Amino acid sequence: MIQDQPQIVSKRPYLKLISNHIDAWQVALVIATLPVLIHDEIRWETAVLILAVGVGYWFAFALNDYFDAPYDRLDVQKAQGNFFVQVPVQGWIVALFSTGLLAILAVSFAQFGWTGWLLWGICCFVAWAYSAPPLRLKMRPGLDLVTHALFVQTFPYFICMVFIQAAWGLLDWVLLAILFFASLTAQLEQQVRDFAVDVRSGGTFTTRMGITAVLKGLRLATAVCLLIALLAILNGTIPWFLLPFGLISLPPLLHRFWRQPEKPRSERLVIFSTTAGFVYTGIIFFYFLLS
């Protein structure tokens, strides 16, 4: 039973909703843009698609916060970052807003026919199943990692590849592998950070395996991710214009190796890196779009 709710005092709570998980949905926007840049499909139609993907991921993380609110209120820091802890919202309002927003996003996906409708349906289902009861996959050890690894950073790339009907090449598979490990390690890192709350709210892969074992796995998976990227750079698979993404992503990844195990990741470093990647992507995309 959930008890001992801390008193939360936060300024501008609505800003928390607007900037909800800014690092995560910025990454989704960047990843969705990559296949468009790589396969030279830069046009206004794909710009709308990329925007829809970004908004969809913002919604998914906001929905996650809504269903996490009863548990996040147990921790002062997490409660301050959760809009729904500070501003209780009735379920019917969330349902009405969700229906309206998803209907708008459906229009963007509908331009791609039945494939668009199918992937839109998958996105809706995963966003619900990951966070909401009765499935709440994020609290099912094993499934939490698989779902995050397949749908958080890899899926934006996959669906854009499908929509633009691009031919899959070695670079695409290499990037998918990198994104898979990046998403997997991001989830492990978050679970280590949220260990105390997760123990009281149902358990995760990390609460089942223990922090010590997970930290070793986190560093090993990060090393594999970096090794794949390094080999792809050395053999020329990754083109020059993608190298800044690697440099931008490198500090948060290396930070996992040199910081003390009991210390959480640097949120400022993560947000700085994702924002830099977001700005770089926007400059490239709109340069080619408007030229």
PDB file of C-alpha atoms in Angstrom:
ATOM      1  CA  MET A   1       0.000   0.000   0.000  1.00  0.00           C
ATOM      2  CA  ILE A   2       1.243   3.484  -0.884  1.00  0.00           C
ATOM      3  CA  GLN A   3       1.736   5.727   2.124  1.00  0.00           C
ATOM      4  CA  ASP A   4       3.862   8.585   3.424  1.00  0.00           C
ATOM      5  CA  GLN A   5       3.348  11.006   0.589  1.00  0.00           C
ATOM      6  CA  PRO A   6       5.848  13.898   0.819  1.00  0.00           C
ATOM      7  CA  GLN A   7       4.705  17.489   0.669  1.00  0.00           C
ATOM      8  CA  ILE A   8       5.537  18.815  -2.774  1.00  0.00           C
ATOM      9  CA  VAL A   9       6.152  22.481  -3.491  1.00  0.00           C
ATOM     10  CA  SER A  10       7.069  23.262  -7.091  1.00  0.00           C
ATOM     11  CA  LYS A  11       6.935  26.389  -9.181  1.00  0.00           C
ATOM     12  CA  ARG A  12       5.393  26.346 -12.667  1.00  0.00           C
ATOM     13  CA  PRO A  13       4.143  22.752 -12.603  1.00  0.00           C
ATOM     14  CA  TYR A  14       2.732  23.068 -16.132  1.00  0.00           C
ATOM     15  CA  LEU A  15       6.259  23.595 -17.402  1.00  0.00           C
ATOM     16  CA  LYS A  16       6.958  20.047 -16.212  1.00  0.00           C
ATOM     17  CA  LEU A  17       4.257  18.758 -18.541  1.00  0.00           C
ATOM     18  CA  ILE A  18       5.461  20.736 -21.554  1.00  0.00           C
ATOM     19  CA  SER A  19       9.124  19.820 -21.039  1.00  0.00           C
ATOM     20  CA  ASN A  20       8.240  16.285 -19.948  1.00  0.00           C
ATOM     21  CA  HIS A  21      11.306  14.039 -20.456  1.00  0.00           C
ATOM     22  CA  ILE A  22      12.809  16.511 -22.904  1.00  0.00           C
ATOM     23  CA  ASP A  23      15.918  14.373 -23.337  1.00  0.00           C
ATOM     24  CA  ALA A  24      13.846  11.347 -24.373  1.00  0.00           C
ATOM     25  CA  TRP A  25      11.591  12.949 -26.968  1.00  0.00           C
ATOM     26  CA  GLN A  26      14.476  14.995 -28.371  1.00  0.00           C
ATOM     27  CA  VAL A  27      16.301  11.715 -28.955  1.00  0.00           C
ATOM     28  CA  ALA A  28      13.203  10.263 -30.651  1.00  0.00           C
ATOM     29  CA  LEU A  29      13.065  13.250 -33.012  1.00  0.00           C
ATOM     30  CA  VAL A  30      16.754  12.912 -33.851  1.00  0.00           C
ATOM     31  CA  ILE A  31      16.482   9.171 -34.477  1.00  0.00           C
ATOM     32  CA  ALA A  32      13.400   9.583 -36.678  1.00  0.00           C
ATOM     33  CA  THR A  33      15.314  12.128 -38.756  1.00  0.00           C
ATOM     34  CA  LEU A  34      18.329   9.883 -39.373  1.00  0.00           C
ATOM     35  CA  PRO A  35      16.840   7.559 -42.042  1.00  0.00           C
ATOM     36  CA  VAL A  36      15.378  10.572 -43.825  1.00  0.00           C
ATOM     37  CA  LEU A  37      18.822  12.195 -43.976  1.00  0.00           C
ATOM     38  CA  ILE A  38      20.676   9.007 -44.861  1.00  0.00           C
ATOM     39  CA  HIS A  39      18.311   8.021 -47.688  1.00  0.00           C
ATOM     40  CA  ASP A  40      17.801  11.566 -48.994  1.00  0.00           C
ATOM     41  CA  GLU A  41      14.055  11.710 -48.323  1.00  0.00           C
ATOM     42  CA  ILE A  42      14.048  15.269 -46.989  1.00  0.00           C
ATOM     43  CA  ARG A  43      10.715  16.879 -47.852  1.00  0.00           C
ATOM     44  CA  TRP A  44       7.786  18.498 -46.079  1.00  0.00           C
ATOM     45  CA  GLU A  45       5.845  15.209 -45.877  1.00  0.00           C
ATOM     46  CA  THR A  46       8.661  13.529 -43.968  1.00  0.00           C
ATOM     47  CA  ALA A  47       9.032  16.631 -41.789  1.00  0.00           C
ATOM     48  CA  VAL A  48       5.406  16.155 -40.711  1.00  0.00           C
ATOM     49  CA  LEU A  49       6.119  12.475 -40.031  1.00  0.00           C
ATOM     50  CA  ILE A  50       9.147  13.287 -37.874  1.00  0.00           C
ATOM     51  CA  LEU A  51       7.158  15.873 -35.918  1.00  0.00           C
ATOM     52  CA  ALA A  52       4.377  13.324 -35.360  1.00  0.00           C
ATOM     53  CA  VAL A  53       6.903  10.813 -34.025  1.00  0.00           C
ATOM     54  CA  GLY A  54       8.315  13.397 -31.619  1.00  0.00           C
ATOM     55  CA  VAL A  55       4.871  14.414 -30.354  1.00  0.00           C
ATOM     56  CA  GLY A  56       3.916  10.758 -30.026  1.00  0.00           C
ATOM     57  CA  TYR A  57       6.919  10.037 -27.846  1.00  0.00           C
ATOM     58  CA  TRP A  58       6.232  13.120 -25.735  1.00  0.00           C
ATOM     59  CA  PHE A  59       2.714  11.764 -25.202  1.00  0.00           C
ATOM     60  CA  ALA A  60       3.987   8.278 -24.325  1.00  0.00           C
ATOM     61  CA  PHE A  61       6.291   9.654 -21.638  1.00  0.00           C
ATOM     62  CA  ALA A  62       3.541  11.931 -20.298  1.00  0.00           C
ATOM     63  CA  LEU A  63       1.222   8.916 -20.107  1.00  0.00           C
ATOM     64  CA  ASN A  64       3.947   7.044 -18.268  1.00  0.00           C
ATOM     65  CA  ASP A  65       4.155   9.871 -15.721  1.00  0.00           C
ATOM     66  CA  TYR A  66       0.382   9.744 -15.232  1.00  0.00           C
ATOM     67  CA  PHE A  67       0.440   6.066 -14.307  1.00  0.00           C
ATOM     68  CA  ASP A  68       3.655   6.489 -12.295  1.00  0.00           C
ATOM     69  CA  ALA A  69       2.222   9.313 -10.174  1.00  0.00           C
ATOM     70  CA  PRO A  70       1.065   7.101  -7.249  1.00  0.00           C
ATOM     71  CA  TYR A  71       4.610   5.726  -6.972  1.00  0.00           C
ATOM     72  CA  ASP A  72       6.599   8.866  -7.808  1.00  0.00           C
ATOM     73  CA  ARG A  73       4.960  10.721  -4.929  1.00  0.00           C
ATOM     74  CA  LEU A  74       6.917   8.405  -2.605  1.00  0.00           C
ATOM     75  CA  ASP A  75      10.153  10.114  -3.637  1.00  0.00           C
ATOM     76  CA  VAL A  76      10.543  13.880  -3.253  1.00  0.00           C
ATOM     77  CA  GLN A  77      12.837  14.338  -6.254  1.00  0.00           C
ATOM     78  CA  LYS A  78      10.723  12.241  -8.623  1.00  0.00           C
ATOM     79  CA  ALA A  79       7.548  13.863  -7.344  1.00  0.00           C
ATOM     80  CA  GLN A  80       8.891  17.308  -8.192  1.00  0.00           C
ATOM     81  CA  GLY A  81       9.476  16.181 -11.771  1.00  0.00           C
ATOM     82  CA  ASN A  82       6.062  14.580 -12.247  1.00  0.00           C
ATOM     83  CA  PHE A  83       3.316  16.977 -13.320  1.00  0.00           C
ATOM     84  CA  PHE A  84       0.563  14.572 -12.287  1.00  0.00           C
ATOM     85  CA  VAL A  85       1.822  14.412  -8.706  1.00  0.00           C
ATOM     86  CA  GLN A  86       1.643  18.176  -8.382  1.00  0.00           C
ATOM     87  CA  VAL A  87      -1.564  18.664 -10.386  1.00  0.00           C
ATOM     88  CA  PRO A  88      -4.008  15.753  -9.951  1.00  0.00           C
ATOM     89  CA  VAL A  89      -5.912  15.196 -13.208  1.00  0.00           C
ATOM     90  CA  GLN A  90      -9.098  13.147 -13.437  1.00  0.00           C
ATOM     91  CA  GLY A  91      -8.957  10.033 -15.565  1.00  0.00           C
ATOM     92  CA  TRP A  92     -11.668  11.151 -17.996  1.00  0.00           C
ATOM     93  CA  ILE A  93      -9.682  14.300 -18.832  1.00  0.00           C
ATOM     94  CA  VAL A  94      -6.585  12.223 -19.586  1.00  0.00           C
ATOM     95  CA  ALA A  95      -8.682   9.857 -21.713  1.00  0.00           C
ATOM     96  CA  LEU A  96     -10.289  12.721 -23.643  1.00  0.00           C
ATOM     97  CA  PHE A  97      -6.969  14.478 -24.267  1.00  0.00           C
ATOM     98  CA  SER A  98      -5.318  11.196 -25.279  1.00  0.00           C
ATOM     99  CA  THR A  99      -8.084  10.378 -27.750  1.00  0.00           C
ATOM    100  CA  GLY A 100      -7.875  13.808 -29.362  1.00  0.00           C
ATOM    101  CA  LEU A 101      -4.088  13.848 -29.647  1.00  0.00           C
ATOM    102  CA  LEU A 102      -3.892  10.293 -30.972  1.00  0.00           C
ATOM    103  CA  ALA A 103      -6.548  11.135 -33.564  1.00  0.00           C
ATOM    104  CA  ILE A 104      -4.423  14.058 -34.769  1.00  0.00           C
ATOM    105  CA  LEU A 105      -1.345  11.837 -34.947  1.00  0.00           C
ATOM    106  CA  ALA A 106      -3.368   9.264 -36.884  1.00  0.00           C
ATOM    107  CA  VAL A 107      -3.782  11.801 -39.692  1.00  0.00           C
ATOM    108  CA  SER A 108       0.004  11.976 -40.089  1.00  0.00           C
ATOM    109  CA  PHE A 109       0.297   8.196 -40.159  1.00  0.00           C
ATOM    110  CA  ALA A 110      -2.713   7.755 -42.462  1.00  0.00           C
ATOM    111  CA  GLN A 111      -0.825   9.239 -45.433  1.00  0.00           C
ATOM    112  CA  PHE A 112       1.073   5.941 -45.552  1.00  0.00           C
ATOM    113  CA  GLY A 113      -2.031   3.776 -45.992  1.00  0.00           C
ATOM    114  CA  TRP A 114      -2.705   0.565 -44.112  1.00  0.00           C
ATOM    115  CA  THR A 115       0.932   0.338 -43.053  1.00  0.00           C
ATOM    116  CA  GLY A 116       0.569   3.703 -41.365  1.00  0.00           C
ATOM    117  CA  TRP A 117      -2.592   2.641 -39.563  1.00  0.00           C
ATOM    118  CA  LEU A 118      -0.960  -0.616 -38.420  1.00  0.00           C
ATOM    119  CA  LEU A 119       2.121   1.102 -37.002  1.00  0.00           C
ATOM    120  CA  TRP A 120      -0.053   3.793 -35.419  1.00  0.00           C
ATOM    121  CA  GLY A 121      -1.993   1.028 -33.668  1.00  0.00           C
ATOM    122  CA  ILE A 122       1.205  -0.636 -32.473  1.00  0.00           C
ATOM    123  CA  CYS A 123       2.472   2.688 -31.106  1.00  0.00           C
ATOM    124  CA  CYS A 124      -0.786   3.271 -29.217  1.00  0.00           C
ATOM    125  CA  PHE A 125      -0.807  -0.233 -27.764  1.00  0.00           C
ATOM    126  CA  VAL A 126       2.823  -0.155 -26.614  1.00  0.00           C
ATOM    127  CA  ALA A 127       2.436   3.306 -25.042  1.00  0.00           C
ATOM    128  CA  TRP A 128      -0.510   1.973 -23.031  1.00  0.00           C
ATOM    129  CA  ALA A 129       0.824  -1.507 -22.254  1.00  0.00           C
ATOM    130  CA  TYR A 130       4.215  -0.280 -21.056  1.00  0.00           C
ATOM    131  CA  SER A 131       2.842   2.070 -18.402  1.00  0.00           C
ATOM    132  CA  ALA A 132      -0.775   1.226 -17.621  1.00  0.00           C
ATOM    133  CA  PRO A 133      -2.268  -1.638 -15.633  1.00  0.00           C
ATOM    134  CA  PRO A 134      -3.060  -4.446 -15.969  1.00  0.00           C
ATOM    135  CA  LEU A 135      -0.054  -5.163 -18.215  1.00  0.00           C
ATOM    136  CA  ARG A 136       2.310  -2.396 -17.019  1.00  0.00           C
ATOM    137  CA  LEU A 137       5.254  -4.030 -18.783  1.00  0.00           C
ATOM    138  CA  LYS A 138       7.742  -1.670 -17.146  1.00  0.00           C
ATOM    139  CA  MET A 139       7.217  -3.541 -13.873  1.00  0.00           C
ATOM    140  CA  ARG A 140       7.627  -7.035 -15.343  1.00  0.00           C
ATOM    141  CA  PRO A 141      11.293  -8.061 -15.035  1.00  0.00           C
ATOM    142  CA  GLY A 142      12.696  -8.974 -18.422  1.00  0.00           C
ATOM    143  CA  LEU A 143       9.802  -7.578 -20.417  1.00  0.00           C
ATOM    144  CA  ASP A 144      10.690  -4.116 -19.111  1.00  0.00           C
ATOM    145  CA  LEU A 145      14.099  -4.268 -20.783  1.00  0.00           C
ATOM    146  CA  VAL A 146      12.874  -5.898 -23.996  1.00  0.00           C
ATOM    147  CA  THR A 147      10.077  -3.372 -24.472  1.00  0.00           C
ATOM    148  CA  HIS A 148      12.341  -0.411 -23.813  1.00  0.00           C
ATOM    149  CA  ALA A 149      15.131  -1.734 -26.047  1.00  0.00           C
ATOM    150  CA  LEU A 150      12.782  -2.428 -28.971  1.00  0.00           C
ATOM    151  CA  PHE A 151      10.473   0.568 -28.841  1.00  0.00           C
ATOM    152  CA  VAL A 152      12.147   3.595 -27.252  1.00  0.00           C
ATOM    153  CA  GLN A 153      15.184   4.301 -29.441  1.00  0.00           C
ATOM    154  CA  THR A 154      15.017   1.648 -32.168  1.00  0.00           C
ATOM    155  CA  PHE A 155      11.359   1.980 -33.202  1.00  0.00           C
ATOM    156  CA  PRO A 156      11.533   5.615 -34.434  1.00  0.00           C
ATOM    157  CA  TYR A 157      14.245   4.579 -36.891  1.00  0.00           C
ATOM    158  CA  PHE A 158      12.360   1.465 -37.968  1.00  0.00           C
ATOM    159  CA  ILE A 159       9.008   3.116 -38.645  1.00  0.00           C
ATOM    160  CA  CYS A 160      10.575   5.940 -40.647  1.00  0.00           C
ATOM    161  CA  MET A 161      12.476   3.394 -42.739  1.00  0.00           C
ATOM    162  CA  VAL A 162       9.204   1.589 -43.408  1.00  0.00           C
ATOM    163  CA  PHE A 163       7.306   4.764 -44.259  1.00  0.00           C
ATOM    164  CA  ILE A 164       9.877   6.138 -46.713  1.00  0.00           C
ATOM    165  CA  GLN A 165      10.238   2.625 -48.212  1.00  0.00           C
ATOM    166  CA  ALA A 166      14.019   2.824 -48.169  1.00  0.00           C
ATOM    167  CA  ALA A 167      16.249  -0.121 -49.048  1.00  0.00           C
ATOM    168  CA  TRP A 168      17.922  -1.470 -45.927  1.00  0.00           C
ATOM    169  CA  GLY A 169      21.705  -1.268 -46.056  1.00  0.00           C
ATOM    170  CA  LEU A 170      24.573  -2.149 -43.742  1.00  0.00           C
ATOM    171  CA  LEU A 171      24.529   1.329 -42.199  1.00  0.00           C
ATOM    172  CA  ASP A 172      20.864   0.962 -41.217  1.00  0.00           C
ATOM    173  CA  TRP A 173      21.465  -2.349 -39.449  1.00  0.00           C
ATOM    174  CA  VAL A 174      24.552  -0.982 -37.684  1.00  0.00           C
ATOM    175  CA  LEU A 175      22.602   2.032 -36.451  1.00  0.00           C
ATOM    176  CA  LEU A 176      19.750  -0.204 -35.272  1.00  0.00           C
ATOM    177  CA  ALA A 177      22.234  -2.302 -33.290  1.00  0.00           C
ATOM    178  CA  ILE A 178      23.738   0.825 -31.716  1.00  0.00           C
ATOM    179  CA  LEU A 179      20.279   2.195 -30.904  1.00  0.00           C
ATOM    180  CA  PHE A 180      19.214  -1.146 -29.404  1.00  0.00           C
ATOM    181  CA  PHE A 181      22.128  -1.163 -26.964  1.00  0.00           C
ATOM    182  CA  ALA A 182      21.732   2.559 -26.285  1.00  0.00           C
ATOM    183  CA  SER A 183      18.080   2.045 -25.375  1.00  0.00           C
ATOM    184  CA  LEU A 184      18.828  -1.056 -23.301  1.00  0.00           C
ATOM    185  CA  THR A 185      21.546   0.665 -21.294  1.00  0.00           C
ATOM    186  CA  ALA A 186      19.438   3.791 -20.810  1.00  0.00           C
ATOM    187  CA  GLN A 187      16.742   1.668 -19.196  1.00  0.00           C
ATOM    188  CA  LEU A 188      19.223  -0.104 -16.938  1.00  0.00           C
ATOM    189  CA  GLU A 189      20.682   3.248 -15.916  1.00  0.00           C
ATOM    190  CA  GLN A 190      17.232   4.602 -15.054  1.00  0.00           C
ATOM    191  CA  GLN A 191      16.361   1.489 -13.069  1.00  0.00           C
ATOM    192  CA  VAL A 192      19.533   1.836 -11.012  1.00  0.00           C
ATOM    193  CA  ARG A 193      18.627   5.475 -10.328  1.00  0.00           C
ATOM    194  CA  ASP A 194      15.037   4.587  -9.355  1.00  0.00           C
ATOM    195  CA  PHE A 195      15.888   1.425  -7.406  1.00  0.00           C
ATOM    196  CA  ALA A 196      14.436   2.555  -4.070  1.00  0.00           C
ATOM    197  CA  VAL A 197      11.110   3.631  -5.579  1.00  0.00           C
ATOM    198  CA  ASP A 198      10.850   0.568  -7.834  1.00  0.00           C
ATOM    199  CA  VAL A 199      11.294  -1.800  -4.883  1.00  0.00           C
ATOM    200  CA  ARG A 200       8.148  -0.329  -3.309  1.00  0.00           C
ATOM    201  CA  SER A 201       6.139  -0.093  -6.527  1.00  0.00           C
ATOM    202  CA  GLY A 202       6.343  -3.621  -7.869  1.00  0.00           C
ATOM    203  CA  GLY A 203       9.882  -4.408  -8.963  1.00  0.00           C
ATOM    204  CA  THR A 204      11.939  -4.345 -12.175  1.00  0.00           C
ATOM    205  CA  PHE A 205      14.755  -6.302 -13.766  1.00  0.00           C
ATOM    206  CA  THR A 206      17.218  -4.369 -11.609  1.00  0.00           C
ATOM    207  CA  THR A 207      15.377  -4.989  -8.337  1.00  0.00           C
ATOM    208  CA  ARG A 208      15.297  -8.686  -9.247  1.00  0.00           C
ATOM    209  CA  MET A 209      18.985  -8.984 -10.213  1.00  0.00           C
ATOM    210  CA  GLY A 210      20.494  -6.450  -7.806  1.00  0.00           C
ATOM    211  CA  ILE A 211      22.342  -3.200  -8.430  1.00  0.00           C
ATOM    212  CA  THR A 212      25.848  -4.709  -8.424  1.00  0.00           C
ATOM    213  CA  ALA A 213      25.105  -7.209 -11.195  1.00  0.00           C
ATOM    214  CA  VAL A 214      23.146  -4.677 -13.234  1.00  0.00           C
ATOM    215  CA  LEU A 215      25.936  -2.086 -13.056  1.00  0.00           C
ATOM    216  CA  LYS A 216      28.352  -4.661 -14.471  1.00  0.00           C
ATOM    217  CA  GLY A 217      25.882  -5.494 -17.229  1.00  0.00           C
ATOM    218  CA  LEU A 218      25.298  -1.801 -17.904  1.00  0.00           C
ATOM    219  CA  ARG A 219      28.986  -1.130 -18.421  1.00  0.00           C
ATOM    220  CA  LEU A 220      29.427  -4.256 -20.546  1.00  0.00           C
ATOM    221  CA  ALA A 221      26.491  -3.362 -22.812  1.00  0.00           C
ATOM    222  CA  THR A 222      27.774   0.216 -23.076  1.00  0.00           C
ATOM    223  CA  ALA A 223      31.193  -1.102 -24.108  1.00  0.00           C
ATOM    224  CA  VAL A 224      29.565  -3.280 -26.793  1.00  0.00           C
ATOM    225  CA  CYS A 225      27.621  -0.267 -28.070  1.00  0.00           C
ATOM    226  CA  LEU A 226      30.789   1.836 -28.275  1.00  0.00           C
ATOM    227  CA  LEU A 227      32.718  -1.001 -29.928  1.00  0.00           C
ATOM    228  CA  ILE A 228      30.091  -1.412 -32.666  1.00  0.00           C
ATOM    229  CA  ALA A 229      30.191   2.323 -33.339  1.00  0.00           C
ATOM    230  CA  LEU A 230      34.001   2.431 -33.377  1.00  0.00           C
ATOM    231  CA  LEU A 231      34.320  -0.480 -35.812  1.00  0.00           C
ATOM    232  CA  ALA A 232      31.673   1.036 -38.093  1.00  0.00           C
ATOM    233  CA  ILE A 233      33.565   4.336 -38.121  1.00  0.00           C
ATOM    234  CA  LEU A 234      36.928   2.700 -38.832  1.00  0.00           C
ATOM    235  CA  ASN A 235      35.623   0.638 -41.765  1.00  0.00           C
ATOM    236  CA  GLY A 236      33.790   3.608 -43.260  1.00  0.00           C
ATOM    237  CA  THR A 237      30.240   2.356 -42.708  1.00  0.00           C
ATOM    238  CA  ILE A 238      29.238   5.450 -40.744  1.00  0.00           C
ATOM    239  CA  PRO A 239      29.468   8.582 -42.938  1.00  0.00           C
ATOM    240  CA  TRP A 240      31.179  11.774 -41.837  1.00  0.00           C
ATOM    241  CA  PHE A 241      28.019  13.794 -41.193  1.00  0.00           C
ATOM    242  CA  LEU A 242      26.938  11.304 -38.506  1.00  0.00           C
ATOM    243  CA  LEU A 243      30.193  11.594 -36.558  1.00  0.00           C
ATOM    244  CA  PRO A 244      29.057  14.658 -34.553  1.00  0.00           C
ATOM    245  CA  PHE A 245      26.224  12.525 -33.140  1.00  0.00           C
ATOM    246  CA  GLY A 246      28.833  10.134 -31.789  1.00  0.00           C
ATOM    247  CA  LEU A 247      30.881  12.922 -30.254  1.00  0.00           C
ATOM    248  CA  ILE A 248      27.760  14.440 -28.685  1.00  0.00           C
ATOM    249  CA  SER A 249      26.661  11.085 -27.229  1.00  0.00           C
ATOM    250  CA  LEU A 250      30.099  10.093 -25.962  1.00  0.00           C
ATOM    251  CA  PRO A 251      30.332  12.064 -22.666  1.00  0.00           C
ATOM    252  CA  PRO A 252      27.180  10.548 -21.043  1.00  0.00           C
ATOM    253  CA  LEU A 253      28.273   7.060 -22.117  1.00  0.00           C
ATOM    254  CA  LEU A 254      31.820   7.425 -20.808  1.00  0.00           C
ATOM    255  CA  HIS A 255      30.469   8.934 -17.596  1.00  0.00           C
ATOM    256  CA  ARG A 256      29.070   5.484 -16.766  1.00  0.00           C
ATOM    257  CA  PHE A 257      32.609   4.135 -16.436  1.00  0.00           C
ATOM    258  CA  TRP A 258      34.274   6.827 -14.338  1.00  0.00           C
ATOM    259  CA  ARG A 259      31.544   7.852 -11.884  1.00  0.00           C
ATOM    260  CA  GLN A 260      31.083   6.077  -8.572  1.00  0.00           C
ATOM    261  CA  PRO A 261      28.515   3.230  -8.657  1.00  0.00           C
ATOM    262  CA  GLU A 262      26.292   4.857  -6.041  1.00  0.00           C
ATOM    263  CA  LYS A 263      26.079   8.134  -7.981  1.00  0.00           C
ATOM    264  CA  PRO A 264      23.269   8.594 -10.536  1.00  0.00           C
ATOM    265  CA  ARG A 265      23.874   9.836 -14.056  1.00  0.00           C
ATOM    266  CA  SER A 266      24.328  13.557 -14.607  1.00  0.00           C
ATOM    267  CA  GLU A 267      20.948  14.778 -15.857  1.00  0.00           C
ATOM    268  CA  ARG A 268      22.484  18.075 -16.955  1.00  0.00           C
ATOM    269  CA  LEU A 269      25.076  16.247 -19.038  1.00  0.00           C
ATOM    270  CA  VAL A 270      22.385  14.084 -20.643  1.00  0.00           C
ATOM    271  CA  ILE A 271      20.113  17.032 -21.455  1.00  0.00           C
ATOM    272  CA  PHE A 272      23.052  19.048 -22.804  1.00  0.00           C
ATOM    273  CA  SER A 273      24.030  16.165 -25.098  1.00  0.00           C
ATOM    274  CA  THR A 274      20.508  15.480 -26.363  1.00  0.00           C
ATOM    275  CA  THR A 275      19.831  19.178 -26.942  1.00  0.00           C
ATOM    276  CA  ALA A 276      23.085  19.562 -28.868  1.00  0.00           C
ATOM    277  CA  GLY A 277      22.144  16.578 -31.026  1.00  0.00           C
ATOM    278  CA  PHE A 278      18.660  17.985 -31.538  1.00  0.00           C
ATOM    279  CA  VAL A 279      20.000  21.380 -32.670  1.00  0.00           C
ATOM    280  CA  TYR A 280      22.580  19.785 -34.997  1.00  0.00           C
ATOM    281  CA  THR A 281      19.900  17.592 -36.563  1.00  0.00           C
ATOM    282  CA  GLY A 282      17.570  20.531 -37.066  1.00  0.00           C
ATOM    283  CA  ILE A 283      20.277  22.592 -38.766  1.00  0.00           C
ATOM    284  CA  ILE A 284      21.127  19.801 -41.209  1.00  0.00           C
ATOM    285  CA  PHE A 285      17.517  18.884 -41.943  1.00  0.00           C
ATOM    286  CA  PHE A 286      16.269  22.401 -42.623  1.00  0.00           C
ATOM    287  CA  TYR A 287      19.396  23.314 -44.593  1.00  0.00           C
ATOM    288  CA  PHE A 288      18.637  20.574 -47.117  1.00  0.00           C
ATOM    289  CA  LEU A 289      14.867  21.085 -46.918  1.00  0.00           C
ATOM    290  CA  LEU A 290      15.065  24.779 -47.770  1.00  0.00           C
ATOM    291  CA  SER A 291      17.981  24.615 -50.198  1.00  0.00           C
TER     292      SER A 291
END
